[in-house]
Structure formats: structure tokens, C-alpha cells
GROMACS .gro file of C-alpha atoms in nm:
model
  212
    1UNK     CA    1  -3.963   3.199   1.691
    2UNK     CA    2  -4.298   3.157   1.865
    3UNK     CA    3  -4.436   2.983   1.555
    4UNK     CA    4  -4.144   2.737   1.557
    5UNK     CA    5  -4.197   2.656   1.926
    6UNK     CA    6  -4.570   2.600   1.869
    7UNK     CA    7  -4.497   2.380   1.568
    8UNK     CA    8  -4.246   2.173   1.769
    9UNK     CA    9  -4.498   2.139   2.053
   10UNK     CA   10  -4.765   2.012   1.813
   11UNK     CA   11  -4.521   1.758   1.664
   12UNK     CA   12  -4.426   1.632   2.011
   13UNK     CA   13  -4.795   1.599   2.109
   14UNK     CA   14  -4.861   1.412   1.785
   15UNK     CA   15  -4.584   1.164   1.867
   16UNK     CA   16  -4.709   1.123   2.225
   17UNK     CA   17  -5.067   1.049   2.124
   18UNK     CA   18  -4.974   0.812   1.839
   19UNK     CA   19  -4.683   0.623   1.994
   20UNK     CA   20  -4.847   0.284   1.929
   21UNK     CA   21  -4.878   0.346   1.554
   22UNK     CA   22  -4.531   0.495   1.549
   23UNK     CA   23  -4.383   0.189   1.720
   24UNK     CA   24  -4.552  -0.047   1.470
   25UNK     CA   25  -4.425   0.154   1.174
   26UNK     CA   26  -4.077   0.155   1.327
   27UNK     CA   27  -4.086  -0.224   1.369
   28UNK     CA   28  -4.194  -0.267   1.006
   29UNK     CA   29  -3.916  -0.035   0.889
   30UNK     CA   30  -3.654  -0.218   1.100
   31UNK     CA   31  -3.771  -0.555   0.964
   32UNK     CA   32  -3.748  -0.425   0.607
   33UNK     CA   33  -3.400  -0.279   0.661
   34UNK     CA   34  -3.290  -0.602   0.830
   35UNK     CA   35  -3.403  -0.813   0.534
   36UNK     CA   36  -3.234  -0.582   0.281
   37UNK     CA   37  -2.911  -0.566   0.481
   38UNK     CA   38  -2.895  -0.944   0.533
   39UNK     CA   39  -2.957  -1.012   0.163
   40UNK     CA   40  -2.687  -0.763   0.064
   41UNK     CA   41  -2.425  -0.901   0.304
   42UNK     CA   42  -2.493  -1.269   0.233
   43UNK     CA   43  -2.589  -1.265  -0.135
   44UNK     CA   44  -2.481  -0.922  -0.260
   45UNK     CA   45  -2.841  -0.834  -0.344
   46UNK     CA   46  -2.850  -0.455  -0.360
   47UNK     CA   47  -3.146  -0.227  -0.426
   48UNK     CA   48  -3.106  -0.254  -0.803
   49UNK     CA   49  -3.132  -0.634  -0.777
   50UNK     CA   50  -3.452  -0.603  -0.573
   51UNK     CA   51  -3.592  -0.356  -0.827
   52UNK     CA   52  -3.522  -0.601  -1.109
   53UNK     CA   53  -3.693  -0.883  -0.919
   54UNK     CA   54  -4.002  -0.671  -0.863
   55UNK     CA   55  -4.022  -0.558  -1.224
   56UNK     CA   56  -3.974  -0.913  -1.358
   57UNK     CA   57  -4.218  -1.070  -1.115
   58UNK     CA   58  -4.576  -1.099  -1.236
   59UNK     CA   59  -4.785  -1.064  -0.924
   60UNK     CA   60  -5.148  -1.172  -0.943
   61UNK     CA   61  -5.422  -1.054  -0.705
   62UNK     CA   62  -5.423  -1.379  -0.504
   63UNK     CA   63  -5.044  -1.382  -0.478
   64UNK     CA   64  -5.041  -1.023  -0.348
   65UNK     CA   65  -5.322  -1.100  -0.105
   66UNK     CA   66  -5.127  -1.399   0.027
   67UNK     CA   67  -4.822  -1.183   0.088
   68UNK     CA   68  -5.028  -0.916   0.267
   69UNK     CA   69  -5.206  -1.169   0.491
   70UNK     CA   70  -4.877  -1.343   0.577
   71UNK     CA   71  -4.712  -1.014   0.667
   72UNK     CA   72  -5.008  -0.899   0.877
   73UNK     CA   73  -5.027  -1.226   1.068
   74UNK     CA   74  -4.652  -1.218   1.133
   75UNK     CA   75  -4.676  -0.861   1.260
   76UNK     CA   76  -4.974  -0.944   1.485
   77UNK     CA   77  -4.794  -1.245   1.634
   78UNK     CA   78  -4.482  -1.039   1.695
   79UNK     CA   79  -4.676  -0.755   1.862
   80UNK     CA   80  -4.872  -1.003   2.075
   81UNK     CA   81  -4.554  -1.172   2.193
   82UNK     CA   82  -4.391  -0.836   2.260
   83UNK     CA   83  -4.693  -0.713   2.459
   84UNK     CA   84  -4.702  -1.037   2.661
   85UNK     CA   85  -4.334  -1.019   2.752
   86UNK     CA   86  -4.370  -0.652   2.848
   87UNK     CA   87  -4.665  -0.739   3.073
   88UNK     CA   88  -4.464  -1.010   3.248
   89UNK     CA   89  -4.170  -0.771   3.293
   90UNK     CA   90  -4.396  -0.502   3.439
   91UNK     CA   91  -4.555  -0.748   3.683
   92UNK     CA   92  -4.212  -0.867   3.797
   93UNK     CA   93  -4.098  -0.507   3.830
   94UNK     CA   94  -4.398  -0.431   4.052
   95UNK     CA   95  -4.324  -0.734   4.269
   96UNK     CA   96  -3.966  -0.616   4.318
   97UNK     CA   97  -4.063  -0.255   4.383
   98UNK     CA   98  -3.996  -0.131   4.740
   99UNK     CA   99  -4.298  -0.040   4.952
  100UNK     CA  100  -4.195   0.326   4.962
  101UNK     CA  101  -4.178   0.337   4.581
  102UNK     CA  102  -4.521   0.167   4.544
  103UNK     CA  103  -4.675   0.430   4.772
  104UNK     CA  104  -4.492   0.718   4.599
  105UNK     CA  105  -4.608   0.604   4.256
  106UNK     CA  106  -4.965   0.556   4.378
  107UNK     CA  107  -4.976   0.900   4.542
  108UNK     CA  108  -4.846   1.060   4.223
  109UNK     CA  109  -5.096   0.871   4.006
  110UNK     CA  110  -5.412   0.962   4.201
  111UNK     CA  111  -5.293   1.323   4.224
  112UNK     CA  112  -5.218   1.344   3.850
  113UNK     CA  113  -5.564   1.209   3.773
  114UNK     CA  114  -5.721   1.475   3.997
  115UNK     CA  115  -5.512   1.752   3.838
  116UNK     CA  116  -5.618   1.637   3.490
  117UNK     CA  117  -5.987   1.665   3.584
  118UNK     CA  118  -5.927   2.008   3.740
  119UNK     CA  119  -5.743   2.136   3.432
  120UNK     CA  120  -6.023   2.015   3.205
  121UNK     CA  121  -6.275   2.202   3.422
  122UNK     CA  122  -6.068   2.524   3.417
  123UNK     CA  123  -6.032   2.510   3.037
  124UNK     CA  124  -6.407   2.470   2.991
  125UNK     CA  125  -6.468   2.758   3.234
  126UNK     CA  126  -6.231   2.975   3.033
  127UNK     CA  127  -6.416   2.890   2.709
  128UNK     CA  128  -6.750   2.963   2.878
  129UNK     CA  129  -6.628   3.309   2.981
  130UNK     CA  130  -6.522   3.380   2.623
  131UNK     CA  131  -6.818   3.247   2.425
  132UNK     CA  132  -7.122   3.205   2.658
  133UNK     CA  133  -7.238   2.932   2.418
  134UNK     CA  134  -7.506   2.684   2.519
  135UNK     CA  135  -7.298   2.387   2.406
  136UNK     CA  136  -6.995   2.512   2.600
  137UNK     CA  137  -7.214   2.555   2.910
  138UNK     CA  138  -7.334   2.196   2.878
  139UNK     CA  139  -6.975   2.075   2.845
  140UNK     CA  140  -6.877   2.282   3.147
  141UNK     CA  141  -7.154   2.132   3.359
  142UNK     CA  142  -7.049   1.785   3.243
  143UNK     CA  143  -6.685   1.856   3.333
  144UNK     CA  144  -6.795   1.996   3.669
  145UNK     CA  145  -6.990   1.679   3.746
  146UNK     CA  146  -6.692   1.470   3.640
  147UNK     CA  147  -6.459   1.672   3.861
  148UNK     CA  148  -6.682   1.614   4.164
  149UNK     CA  149  -6.671   1.240   4.094
  150UNK     CA  150  -6.293   1.257   4.055
  151UNK     CA  151  -6.264   1.426   4.395
  152UNK     CA  152  -6.472   1.150   4.555
  153UNK     CA  153  -6.264   0.887   4.377
  154UNK     CA  154  -5.944   1.055   4.489
  155UNK     CA  155  -6.052   1.056   4.855
  156UNK     CA  156  -6.164   0.691   4.834
  157UNK     CA  157  -5.837   0.583   4.671
  158UNK     CA  158  -5.623   0.791   4.905
  159UNK     CA  159  -5.777   0.622   5.210
  160UNK     CA  160  -5.619   0.296   5.092
  161UNK     CA  161  -5.285   0.444   5.195
  162UNK     CA  162  -5.398   0.469   5.557
  163UNK     CA  163  -5.691   0.228   5.602
  164UNK     CA  164  -5.627  -0.138   5.521
  165UNK     CA  165  -5.896  -0.408   5.539
  166UNK     CA  166  -5.831  -0.773   5.619
  167UNK     CA  167  -5.857  -0.857   5.248
  168UNK     CA  168  -5.598  -0.593   5.167
  169UNK     CA  169  -5.356  -0.727   5.425
  170UNK     CA  170  -5.349  -1.064   5.248
  171UNK     CA  171  -5.248  -0.911   4.913
  172UNK     CA  172  -4.921  -0.762   4.788
  173UNK     CA  173  -4.921  -0.386   4.830
  174UNK     CA  174  -4.902  -0.316   4.455
  175UNK     CA  175  -5.226  -0.511   4.406
  176UNK     CA  176  -5.399  -0.292   4.666
  177UNK     CA  177  -5.255   0.039   4.549
  178UNK     CA  178  -5.327  -0.027   4.183
  179UNK     CA  179  -5.211   0.206   3.906
  180UNK     CA  180  -5.341   0.208   3.549
  181UNK     CA  181  -5.013   0.184   3.356
  182UNK     CA  182  -5.151   0.326   3.030
  183UNK     CA  183  -5.330   0.618   3.197
  184UNK     CA  184  -5.024   0.689   3.409
  185UNK     CA  185  -4.808   0.700   3.095
  186UNK     CA  186  -5.048   0.942   2.926
  187UNK     CA  187  -5.056   1.171   3.230
  188UNK     CA  188  -4.678   1.169   3.259
  189UNK     CA  189  -4.642   1.247   2.889
  190UNK     CA  190  -4.879   1.541   2.937
  191UNK     CA  191  -4.646   1.682   3.202
  192UNK     CA  192  -4.854   1.629   3.516
  193UNK     CA  193  -4.576   1.437   3.689
  194UNK     CA  194  -4.343   1.738   3.664
  195UNK     CA  195  -4.569   1.929   3.903
  196UNK     CA  196  -4.559   1.660   4.170
  197UNK     CA  197  -4.188   1.598   4.221
  198UNK     CA  198  -4.211   1.729   4.579
  199UNK     CA  199  -4.543   1.562   4.669
  200UNK     CA  200  -4.537   1.426   5.025
  201UNK     CA  201  -4.748   1.171   5.208
  202UNK     CA  202  -4.853   1.425   5.471
  203UNK     CA  203  -5.007   1.645   5.200
  204UNK     CA  204  -5.227   1.360   5.074
  205UNK     CA  205  -5.326   1.286   5.435
  206UNK     CA  206  -5.427   1.648   5.491
  207UNK     CA  207  -5.635   1.652   5.170
  208UNK     CA  208  -5.832   1.349   5.291
  209UNK     CA  209  -5.859   1.400   5.667
  210UNK     CA  210  -5.784   1.772   5.700
  211UNK     CA  211  -5.541   1.927   5.946
  212UNK     CA  212  -5.533   1.731   6.271
   0.00000   0.00000   0.00000
């Protein structure tokens, strides 16, 4: 049972870390199924008909190369258009987002990023206790230095919630409290957001300014 759970966890992690490739393969599969279905409905061209066409067709190297290049260019154009429309939708969604939601998302993001750095440091410390290897020690020191920088970055970013400059006041709030969409998605997929469902503004304030 434990082996099955571990296997399922590895499969889920594989999907999470390769979602881009998975989406492209899915699009290619959907396009292929769409072409086959349309040809069958309109012209009664089933799989046996397609097999006959492929066996009768004499494909030369240049002809095959032309087909591959055409398909690749079509896929690139489709993915570019899809990415562009998604970017526009995300920007519009940010513009329509309430101020309270912008702040909540920003608080969660900077806290998830800090937790990720802390977890990486703890894992390296655990390995160091087990192995006492020189390479592991170097990695631990590197992670420790990175964690210190992450703490400084967290405090600097968190102050934006409470200290606004004149330049900030002239901008929409979501452009001041910026969130890296891709990094946020990766952190959420790793489960860091589940730990912060009850995160409050006062807790971030206390982490930056202490108890007052």
C-alpha cells in the first residue's frame, strides 16, 4: 500500500513539473482526433482508409520534411496565440481583482517563497547530519546564504504592504504588489498554499516590525 502511494505521488509530481509538455502533447492529440473524426463524419474515411493512403503514398525525404516543418510552425503559432490570449486574460483579471484579494495573494506569495527557502535549508541540514559529506556541507552553506537573502527579500517586499512611496501611489495596486505567476503556480502545486489558508495581515506585520 505504501509503495502504491509513493508511486502515485511520483506520477503526480511528474505531471506537475512537466505540465507544459503535457499540454502540448494533449493539443497535438486533440488536433489529430479532430481531423480523424471530421474526415470520418464528412467523408466516411475510417482508420483503414487512412492506413491505405499511408501505405500507397510514396513519401520522399523533402516531402516528409515539408510536412514536419508545416506542423511545427502551425503548433508554434497556435501556442503563441494561446499564450498571448492567456496573458491578456490574466492582466484583465488582475485589474478587476479587489484590493483585499490583491493583498491576500501577495501575502501568500511572499510567504510561500520564504517557506520554500526554509524547507530547502532544512532538507540540506538533514542530509548533512546523515552523511557529513564535504559536498553536502557546501550545499548547506549555499542554501543558508540563500535563505538569509530570502528573509531580507521577504522583509523588503512585505514593507510594500504598509509603506507606499509617491511612485507607488500613482500605480495600480497589483503593479506594486507584483506576483510571479509561474513561480506562484509552482509553489501552489508543491502544496505551500495549503499551509497558509489562515494567514493574516497582522502576522506579516509582526514578522516585519515585531510586536508593537
